[in-house]
PDB file of C-alpha atoms and ligand atoms in Angstrom:
ATOM      1  CA  MET C 294     -18.285  85.764  70.060  1.00 49.00           C
ATOM      2  CA  GLY C 295     -16.610  86.645  66.711  1.00 56.00           C
ATOM      3  CA  GLY C 296     -15.242  90.170  66.494  1.00 71.00           C
ATOM      4  CA  GLU C 297     -15.504  92.560  63.645  1.00 86.00           C
ATOM      5  CA  ARG C 298     -14.002  91.439  60.373  1.00 93.00           C
ATOM      6  CA  GLN C 299     -10.660  92.979  59.560  1.00 96.00           C
ATOM      7  CA  ALA C 300      -8.908  93.506  56.269  1.00 97.00           C
ATOM      8  CA  VAL C 301      -5.861  91.255  56.073  1.00 96.00           C
ATOM      9  CA  CYS C 302      -4.575  91.638  52.530  1.00 96.00           C
ATOM     10  CA  ARG C 303      -5.479  92.376  48.937  1.00 97.00           C
ATOM     11  CA  LEU C 304      -6.579  89.495  46.932  1.00 97.00           C
ATOM     12  CA  GLU C 305      -3.934  90.093  44.255  1.00 96.00           C
ATOM     13  CA  GLU C 306      -1.228  89.761  46.940  1.00 95.00           C
ATOM     14  CA  LEU C 307      -2.222  86.113  47.445  1.00 97.00           C
ATOM     15  CA  ALA C 308      -0.887  83.560  44.897  1.00 97.00           C
ATOM     16  CA  ASP C 309      -2.879  80.625  43.778  1.00 97.00           C
ATOM     17  CA  PRO C 310      -1.790  78.396  45.304  1.00 97.00           C
ATOM     18  CA  GLY C 311      -0.250  80.655  47.973  1.00 97.00           C
ATOM     19  CA  SER C 312      -0.525  81.712  51.532  1.00 98.00           C
ATOM     20  CA  LYS C 313       0.014  84.826  53.628  1.00 98.00           C
ATOM     21  CA  GLU C 314       0.302  85.523  57.429  1.00 97.00           C
ATOM     22  CA  PHE C 315      -1.748  88.175  59.155  1.00 97.00           C
ATOM     23  CA  GLU C 316      -2.416  89.606  62.673  1.00 96.00           C
ATOM     24  CA  LEU C 317      -5.813  90.392  64.024  1.00 94.00           C
ATOM     25  CA  ASP C 318      -6.534  92.781  66.967  1.00 90.00           C
ATOM     26  CA  THR C 319      -8.988  91.157  69.307  1.00 88.00           C
ATOM     27  CA  PRO C 320     -10.073  92.016  72.766  1.00 87.00           C
ATOM     28  CA  GLU C 321      -7.809  89.219  74.135  1.00 88.00           C
ATOM     29  CA  GLY C 322      -4.868  90.475  72.192  1.00 91.00           C
ATOM     30  CA  THR C 323      -3.204  89.752  68.854  1.00 93.00           C
ATOM     31  CA  GLU C 324      -4.379  86.605  67.022  1.00 93.00           C
ATOM     32  CA  TYR C 325      -1.961  85.289  64.507  1.00 96.00           C
ATOM     33  CA  GLY C 326      -3.323  83.613  61.406  1.00 97.00           C
ATOM     34  CA  PHE C 327      -2.890  82.914  57.740  1.00 98.00           C
ATOM     35  CA  VAL C 328      -4.990  82.887  54.605  1.00 98.00           C
ATOM     36  CA  VAL C 329      -4.449  80.287  51.920  1.00 98.00           C
ATOM     37  CA  GLN C 330      -5.719  80.271  48.384  1.00 98.00           C
ATOM     38  CA  ARG C 331      -6.064  77.246  46.032  1.00 97.00           C
ATOM     39  CA  ASP C 332      -8.179  77.050  42.890  1.00 96.00           C
ATOM     40  CA  GLY C 333      -9.741  80.298  43.783  1.00 95.00           C
ATOM     41  CA  GLU C 334     -11.017  79.154  47.086  1.00 96.00           C
ATOM     42  CA  ILE C 335      -9.716  81.020  50.145  1.00 97.00           C
ATOM     43  CA  ARG C 336      -9.539  79.792  53.815  1.00 98.00           C
ATOM     44  CA  ALA C 337      -8.137  81.261  56.911  1.00 98.00           C
ATOM     45  CA  TYR C 338      -6.730  79.472  59.970  1.00 98.00           C
ATOM     46  CA  VAL C 339      -5.137  80.340  63.258  1.00 97.00           C
ATOM     47  CA  ASN C 340      -1.326  79.947  62.965  1.00 98.00           C
ATOM     48  CA  SER C 341      -0.904  77.380  65.616  1.00 98.00           C
ATOM     49  CA  CYS C 342      -0.054  73.652  65.046  1.00 98.00           C
ATOM     50  CA  PRO C 343      -2.427  71.259  67.048  1.00 98.00           C
ATOM     51  CA  HIS C 344       0.782  69.331  67.963  1.00 98.00           C
ATOM     52  CA  THR C 345       2.633  71.923  70.098  1.00 98.00           C
ATOM     53  CA  GLY C 346       0.960  75.304  69.394  1.00 98.00           C
ATOM     54  CA  ALA C 347       3.921  76.385  67.314  1.00 98.00           C
ATOM     55  CA  ALA C 348       3.607  78.664  64.338  1.00 98.00           C
ATOM     56  CA  LEU C 349       3.110  76.434  61.283  1.00 98.00           C
ATOM     57  CA  ASN C 350       4.987  78.318  58.591  1.00 97.00           C
ATOM     58  CA  TRP C 351       8.610  77.348  57.664  1.00 92.00           C
ATOM     59  CA  ALA C 352       9.439  80.767  56.269  1.00 96.00           C
ATOM     60  CA  PRO C 353       7.553  84.125  56.165  1.00 97.00           C
ATOM     61  CA  ASP C 354       4.206  83.535  54.411  1.00 97.00           C
ATOM     62  CA  ARG C 355       5.191  79.906  53.617  1.00 97.00           C
ATOM     63  CA  PHE C 356       2.561  77.445  54.811  1.00 98.00           C
ATOM     64  CA  LEU C 357       2.225  75.021  51.845  1.00 98.00           C
ATOM     65  CA  THR C 358       4.087  72.086  50.605  1.00 97.00           C
ATOM     66  CA  LYS C 359       6.250  72.514  47.365  1.00 95.00           C
ATOM     67  CA  ALA C 360       3.315  71.206  45.224  1.00 96.00           C
ATOM     68  CA  GLY C 361       0.949  73.790  46.833  1.00 96.00           C
ATOM     69  CA  ASP C 362      -1.617  71.169  47.536  1.00 97.00           C
ATOM     70  CA  LEU C 363      -1.386  70.829  51.268  1.00 98.00           C
ATOM     71  CA  ILE C 364      -0.581  72.843  54.380  1.00 98.00           C
ATOM     72  CA  MET C 365       2.559  71.738  56.118  1.00 98.00           C
ATOM     73  CA  CYS C 366       3.885  72.380  59.594  1.00 98.00           C
ATOM     74  CA  GLY C 367       7.543  73.506  59.331  1.00 97.00           C
ATOM     75  CA  VAL C 368       8.375  72.242  62.846  1.00 97.00           C
ATOM     76  CA  HIS C 369       7.663  68.412  62.597  1.00 98.00           C
ATOM     77  CA  GLY C 370       6.219  68.216  59.129  1.00 97.00           C
ATOM     78  CA  ALA C 371       2.425  67.488  59.871  1.00 98.00           C
ATOM     79  CA  ILE C 372       0.243  68.015  56.765  1.00 98.00           C
ATOM     80  CA  PHE C 373      -3.178  69.348  56.586  1.00 98.00           C
ATOM     81  CA  ARG C 374      -5.885  69.622  54.050  1.00 98.00           C
ATOM     82  CA  ILE C 375      -6.258  73.092  52.701  1.00 98.00           C
ATOM     83  CA  GLU C 376     -10.079  72.952  52.489  1.00 97.00           C
ATOM     84  CA  ASP C 377     -10.783  72.110  56.193  1.00 98.00           C
ATOM     85  CA  GLY C 378      -7.450  72.144  58.016  1.00 98.00           C
ATOM     86  CA  HIS C 379      -7.717  68.358  58.911  1.00 98.00           C
ATOM     87  CA  CYS C 380      -4.358  66.837  59.706  1.00 98.00           C
ATOM     88  CA  LEU C 381      -3.760  63.821  57.403  1.00 98.00           C
ATOM     89  CA  GLN C 382      -0.345  62.756  58.551  1.00 98.00           C
ATOM     90  CA  GLY C 383       2.103  63.641  61.404  1.00 98.00           C
ATOM     91  CA  PRO C 384       2.213  63.897  65.176  1.00 98.00           C
ATOM     92  CA  CYS C 385      -1.324  65.511  65.311  1.00 98.00           C
ATOM     93  CA  GLU C 386      -2.936  63.192  62.751  1.00 98.00           C
ATOM     94  CA  GLY C 387      -6.826  63.467  62.926  1.00 98.00           C
ATOM     95  CA  ARG C 388      -6.793  66.860  64.592  1.00 98.00           C
ATOM     96  CA  ASP C 389      -7.777  70.139  62.959  1.00 98.00           C
ATOM     97  CA  LEU C 390      -6.514  73.647  62.454  1.00 98.00           C
ATOM     98  CA  GLN C 391      -8.815  76.296  63.822  1.00 97.00           C
ATOM     99  CA  ALA C 392     -10.632  77.913  60.997  1.00 97.00           C
ATOM    100  CA  MET C 393     -11.500  81.673  60.878  1.00 96.00           C
ATOM    101  CA  PRO C 394     -14.385  82.985  58.761  1.00 96.00           C
ATOM    102  CA  VAL C 395     -13.000  84.600  55.594  1.00 97.00           C
ATOM    103  CA  GLU C 396     -14.781  86.879  53.079  1.00 96.00           C
ATOM    104  CA  VAL C 397     -13.595  88.718  49.896  1.00 96.00           C
ATOM    105  CA  GLU C 398     -15.182  91.932  48.858  1.00 97.00           C
ATOM    106  CA  ASP C 399     -13.947  94.366  46.206  1.00 97.00           C
ATOM    107  CA  GLY C 400     -10.644  92.571  45.943  1.00 96.00           C
ATOM    108  CA  GLN C 401      -9.973  92.857  49.676  1.00 98.00           C
ATOM    109  CA  VAL C 402      -9.644  89.709  52.029  1.00 98.00           C
ATOM    110  CA  PHE C 403     -11.470  90.100  55.320  1.00 97.00           C
ATOM    111  CA  VAL C 404     -11.032  87.661  58.313  1.00 97.00           C
ATOM    112  CA  LYS C 405     -12.962  87.532  61.646  1.00 93.00           C
ATOM    113  CA  SER C 406     -11.402  86.076  64.730  1.00 87.00           C
ATOM    114  CA  PRO C 407     -12.858  82.553  65.645  1.00 77.00           C
ATOM    115  CA  ASP C 408     -15.502  82.293  68.356  1.00 69.00           C
TER     116      ASP C 408
HETATM  117  S1  FES D 755       4.639  71.505  65.912  1.00 74.11           S
HETATM  118 FE1  FES D 755       3.632  71.070  64.128  1.00 74.11          FE
HETATM  119  S2  FES D 755       4.048  68.936  63.740  1.00 74.11           S
HETATM  120 FE2  FES D 755       4.991  69.358  65.652  1.00 74.11          FE
END
Protein backbone atom coordinates (compact mmCIF):
# COMPACT_ATOMS: atom_id res chain seq x y z
CA MET A 1 0.00 0.00 0.00
CA GLY A 2 1.49 3.37 -0.99
CA GLY A 3 1.71 5.96 1.76
CA GLU A 4 0.70 9.62 1.71
CA ARG A 5 2.54 11.75 -0.79
CA GLN A 6 5.34 13.84 0.69
CA ALA A 7 6.89 17.07 -0.57
CA VAL A 8 10.48 16.40 -1.63
CA CYS A 9 11.63 19.64 -3.30
CA ARG A 10 10.53 22.74 -5.16
CA LEU A 11 10.38 22.39 -8.91
CA GLU A 12 12.79 25.33 -9.36
CA GLU A 13 15.43 23.48 -7.31
CA LEU A 14 15.54 20.76 -9.95
CA ALA A 15 17.64 21.45 -13.05
CA ASP A 16 16.56 20.16 -16.48
CA PRO A 17 18.30 17.83 -16.96
CA GLY A 18 18.98 17.35 -13.28
CA SER A 19 18.44 15.14 -10.26
CA LYS A 20 17.98 15.49 -6.54
CA GLU A 21 18.01 13.11 -3.58
CA PHE A 22 15.24 12.90 -0.99
CA GLU A 23 14.19 10.87 2.03
CA LEU A 24 10.63 9.70 2.69
CA ASP A 25 9.25 8.70 6.06
CA THR A 26 7.40 5.41 5.76
CA PRO A 27 5.98 3.01 8.35
CA GLU A 28 8.94 0.72 7.56
CA GLY A 29 11.50 3.49 8.09
CA THR A 30 13.27 5.96 5.84
CA GLU A 31 13.09 5.36 2.11
CA TYR A 32 15.91 6.94 0.07
CA GLY A 33 15.06 8.09 -3.41
CA PHE A 34 15.74 10.67 -6.08
CA VAL A 35 13.81 12.73 -8.55
CA VAL A 36 15.09 13.31 -12.06
CA GLN A 37 13.93 15.84 -14.63
CA ARG A 38 14.57 15.85 -18.35
CA ASP A 39 12.67 17.82 -21.00
CA GLY A 40 10.13 18.86 -18.37
CA GLU A 41 9.28 15.27 -17.44
CA ILE A 42 9.86 14.24 -13.85
CA ARG A 43 10.41 10.73 -12.53
CA ALA A 44 11.25 9.38 -9.09
CA TYR A 45 13.08 6.16 -8.20
CA VAL A 46 14.30 4.38 -5.12
CA ASN A 47 18.02 5.10 -4.68
CA SER A 48 19.14 1.50 -4.89
CA CYS A 49 21.07 -0.12 -7.73
CA PRO A 50 19.58 -3.48 -8.82
CA HIS A 51 23.16 -4.81 -8.95
CA THR A 52 24.08 -4.63 -5.23
CA GLY A 53 21.51 -2.36 -3.60
CA ALA A 54 24.10 0.41 -3.29
CA ALA A 55 23.13 4.07 -3.59
CA LEU A 56 23.39 5.09 -7.24
CA ASN A 57 24.67 8.64 -7.04
CA TRP A 58 28.36 9.38 -7.52
CA ALA A 59 28.17 12.69 -5.61
CA PRO A 60 25.39 14.44 -3.67
CA ASP A 61 22.36 14.84 -5.99
CA ARG A 62 24.38 13.56 -8.99
CA PHE A 63 22.66 10.63 -10.70
CA LEU A 64 23.04 11.46 -14.39
CA THR A 65 25.70 11.00 -17.02
CA LYS A 66 27.64 14.10 -18.09
CA ALA A 67 25.33 14.50 -21.07
CA GLY A 68 22.34 14.35 -18.72
CA ASP A 69 20.58 11.82 -20.90
CA LEU A 70 20.86 8.69 -18.72
CA ILE A 71 20.99 7.67 -15.05
CA MET A 72 24.35 6.20 -14.15
CA CYS A 73 25.32 4.14 -11.11
CA GLY A 74 28.47 5.59 -9.58
CA VAL A 75 29.61 2.25 -8.18
CA HIS A 76 30.11 0.05 -11.27
CA GLY A 77 28.77 2.31 -14.02
CA ALA A 78 25.44 0.68 -14.95
CA ILE A 79 23.30 3.02 -17.06
CA PHE A 80 19.53 3.33 -16.94
CA ARG A 81 16.91 5.07 -19.07
CA ILE A 82 15.51 8.13 -17.33
CA GLU A 83 11.93 7.53 -18.50
CA ASP A 84 11.44 4.05 -17.04
CA GLY A 85 14.60 3.17 -15.07
CA HIS A 86 15.45 0.24 -17.33
CA CYS A 87 19.11 -0.78 -17.22
CA LEU A 88 20.62 -0.66 -20.74
CA GLN A 89 24.18 -1.60 -19.93
CA GLY A 90 26.22 -2.83 -16.98
CA PRO A 91 26.16 -5.67 -14.46
CA CYS A 92 22.37 -5.41 -13.94
CA GLU A 93 21.48 -5.04 -17.63
CA GLY A 94 17.80 -5.77 -18.26
CA ARG A 95 16.73 -5.01 -14.70
CA ASP A 96 14.79 -1.94 -13.55
CA LEU A 97 15.01 0.75 -10.92
CA GLN A 98 11.98 0.83 -8.64
CA ALA A 99 9.78 3.76 -9.66
CA MET A 100 7.87 5.92 -7.19
CA PRO A 101 4.71 7.89 -8.06
CA VAL A 102 5.57 11.58 -8.52
CA GLU A 103 3.30 14.63 -8.88
CA VAL A 104 3.93 18.34 -9.29
CA GLU A 105 1.44 20.81 -7.85
CA ASP A 106 1.89 24.57 -7.36
CA GLY A 107 5.63 24.29 -8.08
CA GLN A 108 6.12 21.61 -5.43
CA VAL A 109 7.30 18.08 -6.24
CA PHE A 110 5.57 15.31 -4.29
CA VAL A 111 6.50 11.63 -4.13
CA LYS A 112 4.75 8.58 -2.67
CA SER A 113 6.58 5.53 -1.46
CA PRO A 114 6.27 2.54 -3.78
CA ASP A 115 3.76 -0.23 -2.99
S1 LIG B 1 26.21 -1.25 -7.67
FE1 LIG B 1 25.41 -0.23 -9.39
S2 LIG B 1 26.43 -1.13 -11.07
FE2 LIG B 1 27.22 -2.19 -9.33
